[in-house]
Amino acid sequence: MQEPDRGAPRPEDRDSGGAGRGGGLLFVAVLLFCAYLALTALAGILRVVAALLLALAAAALLANVLRRR
């Protein structure tokens, strides 16, 4: 009687290569966190742009008032 080869994994024992459900949830969590960081960075940039536009408008109005005097 021949001894079965214990070194070779059976097809049902092999890992499918994926990280499983936990890895998928981790991927979604990291993806959501990166999206949050991107949105907050974009909001910060838009806030700075809006402040600069407001400052330019105020400077233009002030220059217009001073020019009329």
mmCIF file of C-alpha atoms in Angstrom:
data_model
loop_
_atom_site.group_PDB
_atom_site.id
_atom_site.type_symbol
_atom_site.label_atom_id
_atom_site.label_comp_id
_atom_site.label_asym_id
_atom_site.label_seq_id
_atom_site.Cartn_x
_atom_site.Cartn_y
_atom_site.Cartn_z
ATOM 1 C CA MET A 1 0.000 0.000 0.000
ATOM 2 C CA GLN A 2 1.342 3.409 -0.991
ATOM 3 C CA GLU A 3 1.500 6.250 1.523
ATOM 4 C CA PRO A 4 -0.339 9.438 0.342
ATOM 5 C CA ASP A 5 1.824 12.501 -0.241
ATOM 6 C CA ARG A 6 1.258 14.698 2.776
ATOM 7 C CA GLY A 7 3.277 17.644 1.398
ATOM 8 C CA ALA A 8 0.933 18.529 -1.450
ATOM 9 C CA PRO A 9 -2.111 20.554 -0.420
ATOM 10 C CA ARG A 10 -5.491 19.300 -1.485
ATOM 11 C CA PRO A 11 -7.547 21.653 -3.688
ATOM 12 C CA GLU A 12 -10.082 22.215 -0.927
ATOM 13 C CA ASP A 13 -7.303 23.168 1.525
ATOM 14 C CA ARG A 14 -5.790 25.852 -0.666
ATOM 15 C CA ASP A 15 -6.492 29.500 0.063
ATOM 16 C CA SER A 16 -8.408 31.318 -2.636
ATOM 17 C CA GLY A 17 -5.849 34.131 -2.531
ATOM 18 C CA GLY A 18 -8.256 36.740 -1.176
ATOM 19 C CA ALA A 19 -8.206 38.314 2.235
ATOM 20 C CA GLY A 20 -11.706 37.107 3.002
ATOM 21 C CA ARG A 21 -14.553 39.110 4.448
ATOM 22 C CA GLY A 22 -12.373 40.893 6.995
ATOM 23 C CA GLY A 23 -9.995 42.094 4.318
ATOM 24 C CA GLY A 24 -12.879 43.381 2.231
ATOM 25 C CA LEU A 25 -14.249 45.358 5.160
ATOM 26 C CA LEU A 26 -10.808 46.771 5.840
ATOM 27 C CA PHE A 27 -10.533 47.821 2.196
ATOM 28 C CA VAL A 28 -13.905 49.599 2.379
ATOM 29 C CA ALA A 29 -12.922 51.322 5.634
ATOM 30 C CA VAL A 30 -9.625 52.559 4.176
ATOM 31 C CA LEU A 31 -11.393 53.675 0.995
ATOM 32 C CA LEU A 32 -13.982 55.654 2.975
ATOM 33 C CA PHE A 33 -11.264 57.242 5.108
ATOM 34 C CA CYS A 34 -9.314 58.311 2.005
ATOM 35 C CA ALA A 35 -12.503 59.744 0.494
ATOM 36 C CA TYR A 36 -13.107 61.676 3.727
ATOM 37 C CA LEU A 37 -9.568 63.076 3.636
ATOM 38 C CA ALA A 38 -9.935 64.083 -0.004
ATOM 39 C CA LEU A 39 -13.255 65.824 0.626
ATOM 40 C CA THR A 40 -11.984 67.715 3.661
ATOM 41 C CA ALA A 41 -8.880 68.796 1.742
ATOM 42 C CA LEU A 42 -11.065 69.987 -1.130
ATOM 43 C CA ALA A 43 -13.321 71.864 1.298
ATOM 44 C CA GLY A 44 -10.277 73.545 2.847
ATOM 45 C CA ILE A 45 -8.968 74.596 -0.553
ATOM 46 C CA LEU A 46 -12.380 75.970 -1.539
ATOM 47 C CA ARG A 47 -12.562 77.889 1.744
ATOM 48 C CA VAL A 48 -9.196 79.536 1.050
ATOM 49 C CA VAL A 49 -10.239 80.393 -2.522
ATOM 50 C CA ALA A 50 -13.510 81.909 -1.269
ATOM 51 C CA ALA A 51 -11.649 83.976 1.333
ATOM 52 C CA LEU A 52 -9.233 85.260 -1.320
ATOM 53 C CA LEU A 53 -12.105 86.200 -3.632
ATOM 54 C CA LEU A 54 -13.837 88.017 -0.782
ATOM 55 C CA ALA A 55 -10.626 89.887 0.061
ATOM 56 C CA LEU A 56 -10.173 90.871 -3.597
ATOM 57 C CA ALA A 57 -13.764 92.111 -3.789
ATOM 58 C CA ALA A 58 -13.309 94.139 -0.592
ATOM 59 C CA ALA A 59 -10.056 95.609 -1.929
ATOM 60 C CA ALA A 60 -11.761 96.544 -5.215
ATOM 61 C CA LEU A 61 -14.620 98.234 -3.358
ATOM 62 C CA LEU A 62 -12.186 100.100 -1.115
ATOM 63 C CA ALA A 63 -10.160 101.231 -4.130
ATOM 64 C CA ASN A 64 -13.366 102.427 -5.812
ATOM 65 C CA VAL A 65 -14.376 104.434 -2.716
ATOM 66 C CA LEU A 66 -10.912 105.984 -2.345
ATOM 67 C CA ARG A 67 -10.776 106.872 -6.038
ATOM 68 C CA ARG A 68 -14.056 108.815 -5.820
ATOM 69 C CA ARG A 69 -12.797 111.082 -3.022
#
